[in-house]
Coordinates of C-alpha atoms in Angstrom, one line a residue:
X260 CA -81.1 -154.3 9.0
X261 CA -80.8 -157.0 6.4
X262 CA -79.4 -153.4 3.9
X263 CA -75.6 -152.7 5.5
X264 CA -73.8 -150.6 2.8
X265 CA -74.2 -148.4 -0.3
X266 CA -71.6 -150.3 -2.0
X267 CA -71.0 -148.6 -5.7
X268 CA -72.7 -145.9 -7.9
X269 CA -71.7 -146.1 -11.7
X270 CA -71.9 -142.4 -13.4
X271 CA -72.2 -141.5 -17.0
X272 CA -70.8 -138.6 -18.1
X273 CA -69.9 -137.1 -21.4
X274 CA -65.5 -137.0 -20.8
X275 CA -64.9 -140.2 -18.5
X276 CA -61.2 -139.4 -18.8
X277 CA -61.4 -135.6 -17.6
X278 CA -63.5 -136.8 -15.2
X279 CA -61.9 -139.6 -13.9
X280 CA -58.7 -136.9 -13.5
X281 CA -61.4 -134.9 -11.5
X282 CA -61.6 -137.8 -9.0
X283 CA -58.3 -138.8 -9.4
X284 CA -57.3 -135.5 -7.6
X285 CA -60.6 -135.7 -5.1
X286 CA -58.9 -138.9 -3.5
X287 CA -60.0 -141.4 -5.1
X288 CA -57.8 -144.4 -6.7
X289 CA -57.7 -145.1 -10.6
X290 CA -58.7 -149.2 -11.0
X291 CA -59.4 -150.9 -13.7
X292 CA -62.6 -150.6 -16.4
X293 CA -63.5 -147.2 -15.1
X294 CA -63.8 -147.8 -11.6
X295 CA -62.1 -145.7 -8.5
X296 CA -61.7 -146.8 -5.0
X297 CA -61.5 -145.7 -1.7
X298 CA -59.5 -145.9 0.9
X299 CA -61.8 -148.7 2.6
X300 CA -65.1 -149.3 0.5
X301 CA -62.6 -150.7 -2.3
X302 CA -64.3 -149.5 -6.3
X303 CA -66.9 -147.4 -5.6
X304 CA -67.4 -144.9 -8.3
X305 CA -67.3 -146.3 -12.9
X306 CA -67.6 -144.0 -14.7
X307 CA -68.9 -144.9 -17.8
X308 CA -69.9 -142.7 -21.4
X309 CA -72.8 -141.2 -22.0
X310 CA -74.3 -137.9 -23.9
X311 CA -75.5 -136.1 -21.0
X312 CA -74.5 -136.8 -17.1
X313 CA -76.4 -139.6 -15.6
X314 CA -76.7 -141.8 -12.8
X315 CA -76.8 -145.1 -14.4
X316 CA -76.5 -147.9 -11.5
X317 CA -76.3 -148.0 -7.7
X318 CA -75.5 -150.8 -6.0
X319 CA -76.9 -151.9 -2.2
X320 CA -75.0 -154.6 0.4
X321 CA -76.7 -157.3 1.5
X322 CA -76.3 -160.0 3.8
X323 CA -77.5 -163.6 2.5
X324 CA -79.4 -164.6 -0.3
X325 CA -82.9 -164.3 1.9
X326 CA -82.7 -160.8 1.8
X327 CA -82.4 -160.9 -2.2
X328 CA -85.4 -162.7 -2.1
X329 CA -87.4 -160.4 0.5
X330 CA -86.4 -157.4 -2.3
X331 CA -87.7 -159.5 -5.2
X332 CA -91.2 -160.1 -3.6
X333 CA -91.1 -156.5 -2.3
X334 CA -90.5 -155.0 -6.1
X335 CA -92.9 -157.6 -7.6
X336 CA -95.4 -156.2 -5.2
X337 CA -95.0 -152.8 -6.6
X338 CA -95.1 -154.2 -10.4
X339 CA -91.6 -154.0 -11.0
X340 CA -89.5 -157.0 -13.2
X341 CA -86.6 -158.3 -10.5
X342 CA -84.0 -159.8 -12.0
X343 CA -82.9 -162.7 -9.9
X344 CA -78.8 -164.6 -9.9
X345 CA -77.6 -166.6 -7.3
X346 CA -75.8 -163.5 -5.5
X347 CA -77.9 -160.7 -6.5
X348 CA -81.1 -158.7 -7.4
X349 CA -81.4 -156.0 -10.0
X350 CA -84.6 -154.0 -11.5
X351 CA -84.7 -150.4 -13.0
X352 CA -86.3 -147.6 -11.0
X353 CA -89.4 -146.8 -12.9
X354 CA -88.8 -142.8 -13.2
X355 CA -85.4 -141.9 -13.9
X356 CA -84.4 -145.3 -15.2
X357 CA -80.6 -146.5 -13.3
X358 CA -80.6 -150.0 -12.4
X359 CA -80.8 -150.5 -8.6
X360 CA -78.4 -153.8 -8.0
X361 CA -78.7 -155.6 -4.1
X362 CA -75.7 -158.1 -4.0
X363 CA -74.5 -160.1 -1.4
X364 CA -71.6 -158.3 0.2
X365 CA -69.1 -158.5 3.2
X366 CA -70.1 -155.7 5.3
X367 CA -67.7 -152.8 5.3
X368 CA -65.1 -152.9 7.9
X369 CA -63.3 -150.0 9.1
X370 CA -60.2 -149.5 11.5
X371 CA -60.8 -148.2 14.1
X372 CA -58.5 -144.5 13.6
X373 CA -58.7 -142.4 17.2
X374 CA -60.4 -139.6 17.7
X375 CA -58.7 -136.4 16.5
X376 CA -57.7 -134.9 20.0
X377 CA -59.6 -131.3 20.0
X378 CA -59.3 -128.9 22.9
X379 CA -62.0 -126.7 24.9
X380 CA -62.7 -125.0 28.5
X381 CA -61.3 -127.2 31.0
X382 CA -60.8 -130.0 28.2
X383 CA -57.6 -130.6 26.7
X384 CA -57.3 -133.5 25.0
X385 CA -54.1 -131.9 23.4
X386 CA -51.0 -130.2 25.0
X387 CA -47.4 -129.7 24.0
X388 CA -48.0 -130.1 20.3
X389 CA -50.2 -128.9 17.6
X390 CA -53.3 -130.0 16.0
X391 CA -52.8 -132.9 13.8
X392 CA -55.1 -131.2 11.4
X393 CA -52.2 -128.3 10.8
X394 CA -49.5 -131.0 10.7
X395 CA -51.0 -133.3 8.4
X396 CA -49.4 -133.1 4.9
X397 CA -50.5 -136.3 3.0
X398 CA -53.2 -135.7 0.3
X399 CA -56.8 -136.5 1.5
X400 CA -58.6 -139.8 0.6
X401 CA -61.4 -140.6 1.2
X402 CA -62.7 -144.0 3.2
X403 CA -66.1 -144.5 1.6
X404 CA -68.7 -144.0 -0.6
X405 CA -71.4 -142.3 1.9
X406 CA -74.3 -141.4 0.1
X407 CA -75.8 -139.9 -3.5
X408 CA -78.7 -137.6 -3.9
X409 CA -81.1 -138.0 -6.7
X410 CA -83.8 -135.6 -8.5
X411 CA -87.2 -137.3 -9.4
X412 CA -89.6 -136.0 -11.7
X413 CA -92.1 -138.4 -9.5
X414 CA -90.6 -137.8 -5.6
X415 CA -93.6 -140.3 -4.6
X416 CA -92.8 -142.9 -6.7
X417 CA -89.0 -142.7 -6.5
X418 CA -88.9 -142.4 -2.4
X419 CA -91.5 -145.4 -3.0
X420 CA -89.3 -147.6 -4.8
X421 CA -86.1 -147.1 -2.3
X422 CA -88.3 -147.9 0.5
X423 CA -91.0 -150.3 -0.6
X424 CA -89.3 -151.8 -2.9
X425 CA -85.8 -151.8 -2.1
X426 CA -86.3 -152.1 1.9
X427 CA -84.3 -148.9 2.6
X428 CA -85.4 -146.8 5.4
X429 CA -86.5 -143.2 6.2
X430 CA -84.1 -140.9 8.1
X431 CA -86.0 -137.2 8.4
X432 CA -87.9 -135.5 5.3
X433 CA -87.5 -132.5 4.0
X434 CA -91.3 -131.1 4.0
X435 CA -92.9 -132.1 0.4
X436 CA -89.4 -131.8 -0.8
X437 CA -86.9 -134.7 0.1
X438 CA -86.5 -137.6 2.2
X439 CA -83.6 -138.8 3.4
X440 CA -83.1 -142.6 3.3
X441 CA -80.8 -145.4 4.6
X442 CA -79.3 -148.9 3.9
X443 CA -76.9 -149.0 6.4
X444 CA -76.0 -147.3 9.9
X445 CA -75.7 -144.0 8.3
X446 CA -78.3 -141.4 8.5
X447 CA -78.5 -141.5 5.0
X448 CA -77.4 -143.4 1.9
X449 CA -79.6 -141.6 -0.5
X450 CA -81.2 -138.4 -0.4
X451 CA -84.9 -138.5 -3.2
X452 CA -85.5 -135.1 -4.0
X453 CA -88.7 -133.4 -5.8
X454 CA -87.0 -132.0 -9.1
X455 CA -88.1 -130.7 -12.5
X456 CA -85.6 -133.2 -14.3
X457 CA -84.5 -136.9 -13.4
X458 CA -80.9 -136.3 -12.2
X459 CA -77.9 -136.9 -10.2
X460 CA -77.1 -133.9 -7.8
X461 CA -74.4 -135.1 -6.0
X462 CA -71.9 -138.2 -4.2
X463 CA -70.9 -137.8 -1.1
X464 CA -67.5 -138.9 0.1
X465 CA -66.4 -139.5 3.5
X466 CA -63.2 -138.0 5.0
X467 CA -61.4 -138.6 8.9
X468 CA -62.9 -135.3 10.5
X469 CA -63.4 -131.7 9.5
X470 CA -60.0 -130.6 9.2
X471 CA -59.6 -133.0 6.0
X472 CA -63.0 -131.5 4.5
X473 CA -61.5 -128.5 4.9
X474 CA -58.0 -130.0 3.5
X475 CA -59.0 -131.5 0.7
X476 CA -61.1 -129.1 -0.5
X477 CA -58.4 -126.3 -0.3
X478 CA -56.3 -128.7 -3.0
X479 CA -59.4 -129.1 -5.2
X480 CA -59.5 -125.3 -5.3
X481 CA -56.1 -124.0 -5.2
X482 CA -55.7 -124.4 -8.9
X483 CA -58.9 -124.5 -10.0
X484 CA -61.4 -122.4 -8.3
X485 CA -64.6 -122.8 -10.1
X486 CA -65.1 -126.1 -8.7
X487 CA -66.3 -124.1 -5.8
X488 CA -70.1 -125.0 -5.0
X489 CA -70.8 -124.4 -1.3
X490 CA -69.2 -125.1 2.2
X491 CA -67.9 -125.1 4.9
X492 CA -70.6 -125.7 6.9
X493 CA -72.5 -128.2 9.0
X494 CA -76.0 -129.5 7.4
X495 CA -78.9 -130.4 10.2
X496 CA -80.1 -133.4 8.7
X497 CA -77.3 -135.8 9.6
X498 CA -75.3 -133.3 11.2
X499 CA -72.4 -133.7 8.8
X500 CA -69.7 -131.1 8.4
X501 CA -69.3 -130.6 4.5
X502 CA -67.7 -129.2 1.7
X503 CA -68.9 -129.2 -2.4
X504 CA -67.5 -129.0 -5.5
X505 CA -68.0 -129.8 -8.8
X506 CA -66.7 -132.0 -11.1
X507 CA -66.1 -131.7 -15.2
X508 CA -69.6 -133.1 -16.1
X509 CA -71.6 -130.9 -13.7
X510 CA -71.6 -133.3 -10.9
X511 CA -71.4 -132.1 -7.0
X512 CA -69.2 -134.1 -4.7
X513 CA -69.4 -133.9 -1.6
X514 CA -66.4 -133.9 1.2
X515 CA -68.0 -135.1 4.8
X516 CA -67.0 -136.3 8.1
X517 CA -69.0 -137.1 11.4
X518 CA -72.6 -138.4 9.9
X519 CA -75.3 -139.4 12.5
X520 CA -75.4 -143.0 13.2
X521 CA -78.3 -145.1 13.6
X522 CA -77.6 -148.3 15.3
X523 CA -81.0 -148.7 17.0
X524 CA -84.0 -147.7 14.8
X525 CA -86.6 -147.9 17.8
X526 CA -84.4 -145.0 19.4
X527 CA -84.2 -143.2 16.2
X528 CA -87.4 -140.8 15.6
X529 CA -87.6 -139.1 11.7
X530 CA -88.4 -135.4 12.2
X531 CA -89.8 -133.3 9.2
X532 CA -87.8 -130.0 8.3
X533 CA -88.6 -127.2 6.4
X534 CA -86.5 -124.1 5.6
X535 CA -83.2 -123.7 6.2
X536 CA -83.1 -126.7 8.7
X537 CA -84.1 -128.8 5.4
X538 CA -80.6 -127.4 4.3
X539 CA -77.7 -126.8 6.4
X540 CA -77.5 -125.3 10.1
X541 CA -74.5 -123.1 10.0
X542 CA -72.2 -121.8 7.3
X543 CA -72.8 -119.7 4.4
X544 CA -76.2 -119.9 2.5
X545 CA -76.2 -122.6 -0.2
X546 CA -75.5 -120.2 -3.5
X547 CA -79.3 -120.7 -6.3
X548 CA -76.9 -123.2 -8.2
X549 CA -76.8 -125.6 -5.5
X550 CA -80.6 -125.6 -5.0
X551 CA -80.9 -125.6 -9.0
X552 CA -77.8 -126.3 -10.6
X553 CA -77.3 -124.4 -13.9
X554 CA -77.4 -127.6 -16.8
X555 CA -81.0 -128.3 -15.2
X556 CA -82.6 -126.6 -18.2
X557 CA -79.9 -128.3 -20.7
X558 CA -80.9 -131.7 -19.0
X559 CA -84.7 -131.3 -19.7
X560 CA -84.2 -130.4 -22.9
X561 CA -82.1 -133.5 -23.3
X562 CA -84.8 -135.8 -21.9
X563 CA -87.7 -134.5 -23.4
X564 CA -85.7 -134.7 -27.2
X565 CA -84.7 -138.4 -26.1
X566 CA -88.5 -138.9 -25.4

């Protein structure tokens, strides 16, 4: 697809520094002008001020400047203002308001690290040694910026605006609830949910294999255990292991490693879920927070006093 990467998402939040700590310690590196990288995606994640948390830009890979002008003529179909430079496309998403940014961009390369060697009946990929995941002691960073999940007010419009507008494409839906959306290889890049307030619910961050979801969320909680959300577990949708936490502003991030890949979309078919399939298939249930997280109320209020 002419979409190959979710390149950057910019955040406000009300403490950029205490924040930027947050993700400091998740794995990420400290650049300049509120940015933090990864260990392959480069800056990823700026965090920027604002009164309330917010997502305020994402930005979207693309390959030549013929796709920018595909995505103009697709958003000025829908009635949207594209705003057109000689590498880029930009508009604002008509519901919750970030700008959506395409750019040409290189397309993400990533070395090729081997398999971790697992063992099972009559399969041992390992002997004589133990599992690199109980010998690793380096901190865990992650390679890439995966994904972010979104709350619309207008699910229809906003799921409307990635996809006929933007030229993402659908993965599997959550029944009346969610779809899950992609720009690149990945299963998903963006998740649209149905949601009583515009808001972010989470960034998702992609680690080597479970053992360093499972790592690196041990260190996130060993001091600090109320940035506990939900995990471990293994979602259906995607089939990712994960692991969530939350950061200072109210923000879930999301450890995960071995995402479905779609390299083929005629071999790909979008399924529908409802239930707990929507959700996760094993691990423990995802606690009411998750589902609602507890500023929702605060954020309305917010956004019906800024209206």
């Amino acid at each position: 697809m002419p979409l190959h990467r979710l390149s950057s998402v910019t955040i406000g939040v009300p403490d950029p520094t205490a924040t930027r700590d947050y993700y400091t310690e998740f794995g990420l590196s400290p650049e300049a002008d509120g940015w933090l990288g990864t260990r392959d995606g480069g800056n990823q994640l700026r965090l920027v001020h604002a009164p309330a948390r917010r997502l305020v830009e994402i930005v979207i890979g693309a390959d030549d400047p013929d796709d920018l002008d595909a995505a103009a003529a697709r958003l000025n179909a829908l009635g949207l203002h594209a705003e057109r430079t000689a590498d880029s496309v930009a508009t604002q998403e008509p519901i919750a308001g970030f700008r959506a940014v395409i750019r040409v961009a290189d397309r993400l390369i990533q070395t090729e690290t081997p398999a971790t060697p697992y063992n099972g009946p009559c399969r041992l990929e390992r002997h004589g040694t133990r599992s690199p995941g109980v010998l690793r002691e380096d901190p865990v960073r992650p390679r890439k910026l995966g994904h972010a999940v979104v709350g619309s007010v207008d699910y229809e419009a906003t799921r409307r605006f990635f996809v006929d507008g933007l030229g993402f494409k659908l993965s599997d839906e959550i029944q009346g609830a969610g779809a899950f959306l992609r720009c690149s290889t990945d299963h998903h890049n963006v998740l649209v949910l149905r949601a009583p307030v515009n808001f972010l619910h989470h960034t998702s961050w992609q680690v080597d294999d479970i053992d360093d979801v499972g790592r690196g969320a041990t260190a996130m909680l060993e001091d600090n255990p109320e940035r506990h959300v939900w995990g471990l577990g293994r979602h259906h949708a995607g089939s990712n292991f994960f692991w969530y936490l939350k950061d200072p502003a109210g923000n879930f991030s999301e450890y995960y490693a071995d995402m479905d890949c779609i390299i083929d979309d005629q071999l790909w078919t979008p399924e529908v879920f409802e239930g707990a399939k929507g959700l996760f298939d094993w691990g423990p249930p995802p606690p009411p927070s998750f589902l609602h997280p507890e500023d929702l109320a605060a954020l309305m209020t917010g956004s019906h006093h800024i209206a």
